[in-house]
């Protein structure tokens, strides 16, 4: 398996609205890389979106983009809290890619169609639609401020010309419809051309309204709002394989919803103790089985994974199968053992045979037929074991990293610090560390695998563990469902990498 980046997009938001996209000027340059996951050449394409003209200019064209609205090109190091990307998700075909941020905004990218004249541009993603999904709220009864941050985005399979997706913040899940409109009606009887009501006394003839062509417009409208069902913060949403229901999970409960019913849901998991002082674990992630609508899995802060069957019980607290590691040797236990064993993400493989979990230091793959131990364990950044004390002090130890499968379940990917992300080939057992960084991915530069040095002499191409920047972290990633295209969110930047198109 060879994964090669073909394009980068940089996000640069202005507060509350879609701002400019900045990238280094220069023509597309070939990059080469020999990674642990394969060999091959990498190609980089830079594009710049000029918001005032709502157009996309290729860097290959003979246009000095620096002269076009240069005031929008801000310092890339500038980013507000609202700019930070908090969710990334491909749709089921991979033609669309949605991102959500802490400002409550959702941006959808569409993949360019292949043309005979520009075959090499197949795979580039351009801005398709942007909308404000959630607004900040205040719960006056509990004196609680509800952030607008998008926690998760999940696509529904496309059934017609429109697209549907779910987005959620801490309390409210919304179903959005994204549709195109390229015609507008004209010739109303009761309205003038500007939409104002006409005086009925002036209407002497009847007209038949007609549809006129117009510039393509992409509209996002909320179709359902699922609210007031969670006391605690929602951390997961998952669409069922029957495409009629979905579930939402918070720290202590999981609810099952029907897409057509917004005022009630079924509680299928409730681990809240009668006395909150007896609380020992919380739910951290949950997901439906990709093929069996009765099966789902949820993980906990204690490092356990529970596989549940809704046919066996109406309340699936205990689960039909419980996956957990062997008890740790007491001599190896430390103050941080329980914290780093907390599972931040759980994902079914596309085949439905395996479960992948991510804790602070490792990624584990579990076979559904073997509960006592994982069949594969991959060390993501084991060199941080000596840094747990400082990571605890700066709260980084509580970061929630996600993990994803590739389309064939043969490679897994997850993020790390210093804008590093890791890939593990399950067949060859080889791994690679790559960096999603603007500074290290300039045109004409070679994108090399990165290595971290723990102690002793440091080689020229290595970085010391003491030099890692823990403010630059890759928590959210996504993999195209059928091709080697990945999306990596690095703070307020979105990078899209793909196989070279020959």
Coordinates of C-alpha atoms in Angstrom, one line a residue, residues 130-498:
X130 CA -20.4 26.3 4.2
X131 CA -23.0 27.0 6.8
X132 CA -23.4 27.7 10.5
X133 CA -24.6 24.5 12.1
X134 CA -24.8 25.4 15.8
X135 CA -24.9 28.6 17.8
X136 CA -23.7 29.2 21.4
X137 CA -26.6 28.8 23.9
X138 CA -27.1 29.2 27.6
X139 CA -29.1 26.9 29.8
X140 CA -30.7 29.3 32.3
X141 CA -32.1 26.5 34.5
X142 CA -28.6 25.1 35.1
X143 CA -26.6 28.3 34.5
X144 CA -24.7 26.3 31.9
X145 CA -23.1 27.7 28.8
X146 CA -23.4 25.3 25.8
X147 CA -20.6 25.6 23.2
X148 CA -21.3 25.7 19.5
X149 CA -18.3 23.4 18.8
X150 CA -19.1 20.6 16.4
X151 CA -18.3 17.3 18.1
X152 CA -19.1 14.9 15.3
X153 CA -20.4 14.8 11.7
X154 CA -21.9 11.7 10.2
X155 CA -23.2 11.4 6.6
X156 CA -26.3 9.5 5.5
X157 CA -26.1 7.5 2.3
X158 CA -27.4 9.5 -0.7
X159 CA -30.9 8.5 -1.8
X160 CA -31.6 11.3 -4.3
X161 CA -30.0 14.5 -5.6
X162 CA -29.7 16.0 -2.1
X163 CA -27.2 15.1 0.6
X164 CA -28.0 14.6 4.3
X165 CA -25.7 14.8 7.3
X166 CA -25.9 14.8 11.0
X167 CA -23.9 17.3 13.1
X168 CA -23.9 17.6 16.9
X169 CA -22.5 19.8 19.6
X170 CA -22.6 19.0 23.3
X171 CA -26.4 18.8 23.5
X172 CA -28.2 19.0 20.2
X173 CA -28.1 16.9 17.1
X174 CA -29.2 18.4 13.8
X175 CA -30.1 16.7 10.5
X176 CA -29.0 18.9 7.5
X177 CA -30.1 18.8 3.9
X178 CA -27.6 20.1 1.4
X179 CA -29.1 20.6 -2.1
X180 CA -28.4 22.4 -5.3
X181 CA -30.5 24.9 -7.1
X182 CA -29.8 26.2 -10.6
X183 CA -33.3 27.6 -11.6
X184 CA -35.5 30.2 -10.1
X185 CA -39.2 30.9 -10.6
X186 CA -40.3 34.1 -12.3
X187 CA -43.6 35.6 -13.2
X188 CA -45.5 35.5 -9.9
X189 CA -49.0 37.0 -9.9
X190 CA -49.1 38.3 -6.3
X191 CA -45.4 39.4 -6.0
X192 CA -43.2 41.7 -8.1
X193 CA -39.8 40.8 -9.4
X194 CA -38.2 41.9 -6.1
X195 CA -40.5 39.6 -4.0
X196 CA -42.7 42.3 -2.6
X197 CA -46.5 41.8 -2.5
X198 CA -48.4 43.6 -5.1
X199 CA -51.7 45.5 -4.7
X200 CA -54.4 43.1 -5.8
X201 CA -56.3 46.0 -7.4
X202 CA -53.4 46.4 -9.9
X203 CA -53.5 42.7 -11.0
X204 CA -55.6 42.6 -14.2
X205 CA -54.1 39.4 -15.8
X206 CA -53.0 36.1 -14.7
X207 CA -49.5 34.8 -15.5
X208 CA -48.0 31.3 -15.5
X209 CA -44.8 31.3 -13.5
X210 CA -41.8 29.9 -15.4
X211 CA -38.4 28.6 -14.2
X212 CA -35.4 30.5 -15.4
X213 CA -31.7 29.3 -15.3
X214 CA -29.6 30.9 -12.6
X215 CA -26.1 30.5 -11.2
X216 CA -25.7 27.3 -9.2
X217 CA -26.6 27.8 -5.6
X218 CA -25.9 25.2 -2.8
X219 CA -28.4 25.5 0.1
X220 CA -28.1 23.9 3.5
X221 CA -31.3 23.7 5.5
X222 CA -31.9 22.0 8.9
X223 CA -34.6 19.3 8.5
X224 CA -34.7 17.9 12.0
X225 CA -33.4 19.1 15.4
X226 CA -33.0 16.4 18.1
X227 CA -32.7 18.2 21.4
X228 CA -33.3 18.0 25.1
X229 CA -32.4 14.3 25.5
X230 CA -28.9 14.5 27.0
X231 CA -27.9 15.7 30.4
X232 CA -24.2 15.3 29.7
X233 CA -22.1 16.2 26.8
X234 CA -22.6 14.2 23.5
X235 CA -19.4 12.5 22.4
X236 CA -20.6 10.2 19.6
X237 CA -23.3 9.9 17.0
X238 CA -23.6 6.9 14.7
X239 CA -26.0 6.1 11.9
X240 CA -27.5 2.6 11.9
X241 CA -27.2 0.3 8.9
X242 CA -31.0 0.4 8.5
X243 CA -30.7 4.1 7.8
X244 CA -33.9 4.7 9.8
X245 CA -32.3 5.1 13.2
X246 CA -29.2 6.5 14.8
X247 CA -27.7 6.7 18.3
X248 CA -26.2 9.5 20.3
X249 CA -23.9 8.9 23.3
X250 CA -23.0 11.1 26.2
X251 CA -20.8 10.4 29.3
X252 CA -23.4 8.1 30.9
X253 CA -26.2 7.3 28.5
X254 CA -26.8 6.2 24.9
X255 CA -30.1 7.1 23.2
X256 CA -31.6 5.5 20.0
X257 CA -33.4 7.9 17.7
X258 CA -35.7 7.6 14.7
X259 CA -34.9 10.1 12.0
X260 CA -38.6 11.0 11.7
X261 CA -39.2 11.5 15.4
X262 CA -37.6 14.4 17.2
X263 CA -39.5 14.6 20.5
X264 CA -38.6 11.2 21.9
X265 CA -35.8 8.7 21.9
X266 CA -35.2 5.3 23.5
X267 CA -32.5 5.0 26.2
X268 CA -30.5 1.8 25.4
X269 CA -27.5 2.3 27.7
X270 CA -27.6 3.9 31.2
X271 CA -24.5 3.5 33.4
X272 CA -25.4 6.3 35.8
X273 CA -25.2 5.0 39.4
X274 CA -27.8 5.8 42.0
X275 CA -25.2 7.7 43.9
X276 CA -22.9 9.7 41.7
X277 CA -20.1 9.4 44.3
X278 CA -19.9 5.7 43.2
X279 CA -19.2 6.7 39.5
X280 CA -16.1 4.8 38.3
X281 CA -16.3 5.1 34.5
X282 CA -17.9 7.1 31.7
X283 CA -18.8 6.3 28.1
X284 CA -16.2 7.7 25.7
X285 CA -17.3 6.5 22.2
X286 CA -20.0 4.4 20.6
X287 CA -20.6 3.1 17.1
X288 CA -23.1 0.9 15.2
X289 CA -22.0 -2.3 13.4
X290 CA -21.7 -1.5 9.7
X291 CA -24.0 -4.4 8.7
X292 CA -26.1 -5.6 11.6
X293 CA -28.6 -3.1 12.7
X294 CA -29.1 -4.7 16.1
X295 CA -25.4 -4.6 17.2
X296 CA -23.3 -1.7 18.5
X297 CA -20.2 -1.1 20.6
X298 CA -19.3 1.4 23.2
X299 CA -16.0 2.1 25.0
X300 CA -15.3 3.5 28.5
X301 CA -12.7 5.4 30.4
X302 CA -11.6 2.2 32.1
X303 CA -10.4 0.8 28.8
X304 CA -13.2 -1.7 28.3
X305 CA -15.2 -2.2 25.2
X306 CA -18.7 -3.6 25.3
X307 CA -20.4 -5.2 22.3
X308 CA -24.2 -5.0 22.7
X309 CA -27.1 -6.7 21.0
X310 CA -30.4 -4.9 21.2
X311 CA -32.3 -8.2 20.6
X312 CA -31.0 -9.6 23.9
X313 CA -32.1 -6.8 26.1
X314 CA -33.9 -3.4 26.0
X315 CA -31.2 -1.9 28.2
X316 CA -27.7 -2.9 27.0
X317 CA -25.6 -1.6 30.0
X318 CA -23.5 -4.7 30.5
X319 CA -23.1 -5.8 26.9
X320 CA -23.2 -9.3 25.4
X321 CA -19.4 -9.3 25.1
X322 CA -16.8 -7.4 27.1
X323 CA -13.3 -6.8 25.6
X324 CA -10.6 -5.7 28.0
X325 CA -6.9 -6.2 28.5
X326 CA -5.4 -8.5 31.1
X327 CA -4.9 -6.8 34.5
X328 CA -1.7 -4.8 34.6
X329 CA 1.2 -6.0 36.7
X330 CA 0.9 -4.1 40.0
X331 CA 4.6 -3.4 39.9
X332 CA 4.2 -1.5 36.6
X333 CA 1.1 0.5 37.7
X334 CA 1.5 4.3 38.1
X335 CA -0.6 7.3 38.8
X336 CA -1.2 7.7 35.0
X337 CA -2.1 4.0 34.3
X338 CA -5.9 4.6 34.4
X339 CA -5.7 7.9 32.5
X340 CA -3.7 6.5 29.5
X341 CA -5.9 3.3 29.3
X342 CA -9.0 5.4 28.7
X343 CA -10.3 4.7 25.2
X344 CA -10.8 7.9 23.1
X345 CA -12.2 6.3 19.9
X346 CA -13.7 3.0 18.8
X347 CA -14.3 2.0 15.1
X348 CA -15.7 -1.1 13.5
X349 CA -13.8 -2.3 10.4
X350 CA -15.6 -2.1 7.1
X351 CA -16.0 -5.9 7.1
X352 CA -17.5 -5.8 10.6
X353 CA -15.2 -8.5 11.8
X354 CA -12.8 -6.3 13.9
X355 CA -12.9 -3.4 16.3
X356 CA -10.2 -0.8 16.5
X357 CA -9.7 1.3 19.7
X358 CA -7.4 4.2 20.4
X359 CA -6.1 5.0 23.9
X360 CA -3.5 7.6 24.7
X361 CA -0.4 5.6 23.7
X362 CA -1.6 2.7 21.5
X363 CA -4.0 1.6 18.8
X364 CA -5.4 -1.9 19.3
X365 CA -7.3 -4.2 17.0
X366 CA -9.8 -6.7 18.5
X367 CA -11.4 -9.7 16.9
X368 CA -15.1 -10.0 17.7
X369 CA -14.6 -13.6 18.5
X370 CA -11.8 -13.1 21.1
X371 CA -12.5 -11.0 24.2
X372 CA -9.5 -11.6 26.4
X373 CA -6.9 -9.7 24.4
X374 CA -6.4 -7.7 21.3
X375 CA -5.0 -9.5 18.2
X376 CA -2.8 -6.4 17.3
X377 CA -1.3 -3.6 19.3
X378 CA 0.5 -0.7 17.7
X379 CA 2.6 1.8 19.7
X380 CA 1.7 5.3 18.4
X381 CA 4.2 7.4 20.5
X382 CA 5.7 5.2 23.1
X383 CA 8.5 7.8 23.5
X384 CA 6.0 9.9 25.6
X385 CA 6.0 7.5 28.5
X386 CA 8.8 9.4 30.1
X387 CA 6.8 12.7 29.6
X388 CA 3.5 11.7 31.2
X389 CA 4.1 13.9 34.2
X390 CA 4.5 17.1 32.1
X391 CA 1.7 16.0 29.8
X392 CA -0.6 15.7 32.8
X393 CA 0.4 19.2 34.0
X394 CA -0.5 20.8 30.6
X395 CA -3.6 18.6 30.2
X396 CA -2.4 17.0 27.0
X397 CA -2.8 13.6 28.6
X398 CA -6.6 14.1 28.3
X399 CA -6.5 14.7 24.5
X400 CA -8.9 12.5 22.6
X401 CA -7.2 11.1 19.4
X402 CA -9.3 9.4 16.7
X403 CA -8.4 6.5 14.5
X404 CA -9.5 5.3 11.1
X405 CA -9.4 2.3 8.8
X406 CA -8.5 2.5 5.1
X407 CA -11.1 1.1 2.7
X408 CA -9.8 -2.4 2.7
X409 CA -9.1 -2.6 6.5
X410 CA -5.4 -3.3 5.8
X411 CA -4.0 0.0 7.0
X412 CA -4.9 2.1 10.1
X413 CA -4.2 5.7 10.8
X414 CA -4.1 7.9 13.9
X415 CA -2.7 11.2 15.0
X416 CA 0.0 12.4 17.4
X417 CA 1.8 15.6 18.4
X418 CA 4.0 18.0 16.5
X419 CA 1.5 17.6 13.6
X420 CA 2.6 14.0 13.2
X421 CA 0.3 11.3 12.1
X422 CA 1.0 7.6 12.1
X423 CA 0.1 4.8 9.7
X424 CA 0.3 1.0 10.4
X425 CA 0.2 -1.6 7.6
X426 CA -1.5 -4.7 9.2
X427 CA -0.1 -7.0 6.5
X428 CA 3.5 -6.1 6.5
X429 CA 3.6 -4.8 10.1
X430 CA 5.5 -1.7 8.9
X431 CA 4.7 1.8 10.0
X432 CA 5.5 5.3 9.1
X433 CA 5.3 8.7 10.7
X434 CA 4.4 11.7 8.5
X435 CA 4.1 15.3 9.2
X436 CA 1.2 17.6 8.1
X437 CA 3.0 20.9 8.3
X438 CA 3.0 24.0 6.1
X439 CA 6.7 24.7 6.9
X440 CA 7.8 21.2 5.8
X441 CA 5.6 20.8 2.8
X442 CA 6.6 23.7 0.6
X443 CA 6.7 23.2 -3.2
X444 CA 9.8 21.5 -4.5
X445 CA 10.5 20.1 -1.0
X446 CA 10.7 16.4 -0.3
X447 CA 8.2 15.0 2.2
X448 CA 10.2 12.5 4.3
X449 CA 9.1 10.1 7.0
X450 CA 9.8 11.6 10.5
X451 CA 11.6 9.9 13.4
X452 CA 11.7 10.9 17.0
X453 CA 14.9 10.5 19.0
X454 CA 14.5 9.6 22.7
X455 CA 18.0 9.9 24.0
X456 CA 21.7 9.7 23.0
X457 CA 23.0 11.2 19.8
X458 CA 20.4 12.7 17.5
X459 CA 20.7 12.1 13.7
X460 CA 20.3 14.9 11.2
X461 CA 16.9 13.8 10.1
X462 CA 15.5 13.1 13.6
X463 CA 13.7 15.3 16.0
X464 CA 14.3 15.1 19.8
X465 CA 11.3 14.2 22.0
X466 CA 12.1 17.3 24.0
X467 CA 11.6 19.4 20.9
X468 CA 8.1 18.2 20.1
X469 CA 5.4 20.9 20.0
X470 CA 2.4 19.6 22.0
X471 CA 0.2 22.5 21.0
X472 CA 0.3 21.1 17.4
X473 CA -1.7 17.9 17.5
X474 CA -3.7 15.9 15.0
X475 CA -6.8 14.6 16.7
X476 CA -9.1 14.2 13.8
X477 CA -8.5 12.3 10.5
X478 CA -10.6 10.6 7.8
X479 CA -9.9 8.1 5.1
X480 CA -11.7 7.9 1.7
X481 CA -14.0 4.8 1.7
X482 CA -12.5 3.2 -1.4
X483 CA -9.3 5.1 -2.4
X484 CA -6.1 6.1 -0.8
X485 CA -7.2 9.7 0.0
X486 CA -6.9 11.0 3.5
X487 CA -7.9 14.2 5.3
X488 CA -5.9 15.4 8.2
X489 CA -6.9 18.2 10.5
X490 CA -4.0 20.0 12.1
X491 CA -5.4 22.6 14.4
X492 CA -6.9 25.2 12.0
X493 CA -5.4 23.6 8.9
X494 CA -6.9 20.9 6.7
X495 CA -4.6 18.7 4.6
X496 CA -5.7 16.4 1.9
X497 CA -3.3 13.8 0.7
X498 CA -3.8 11.2 -2.0

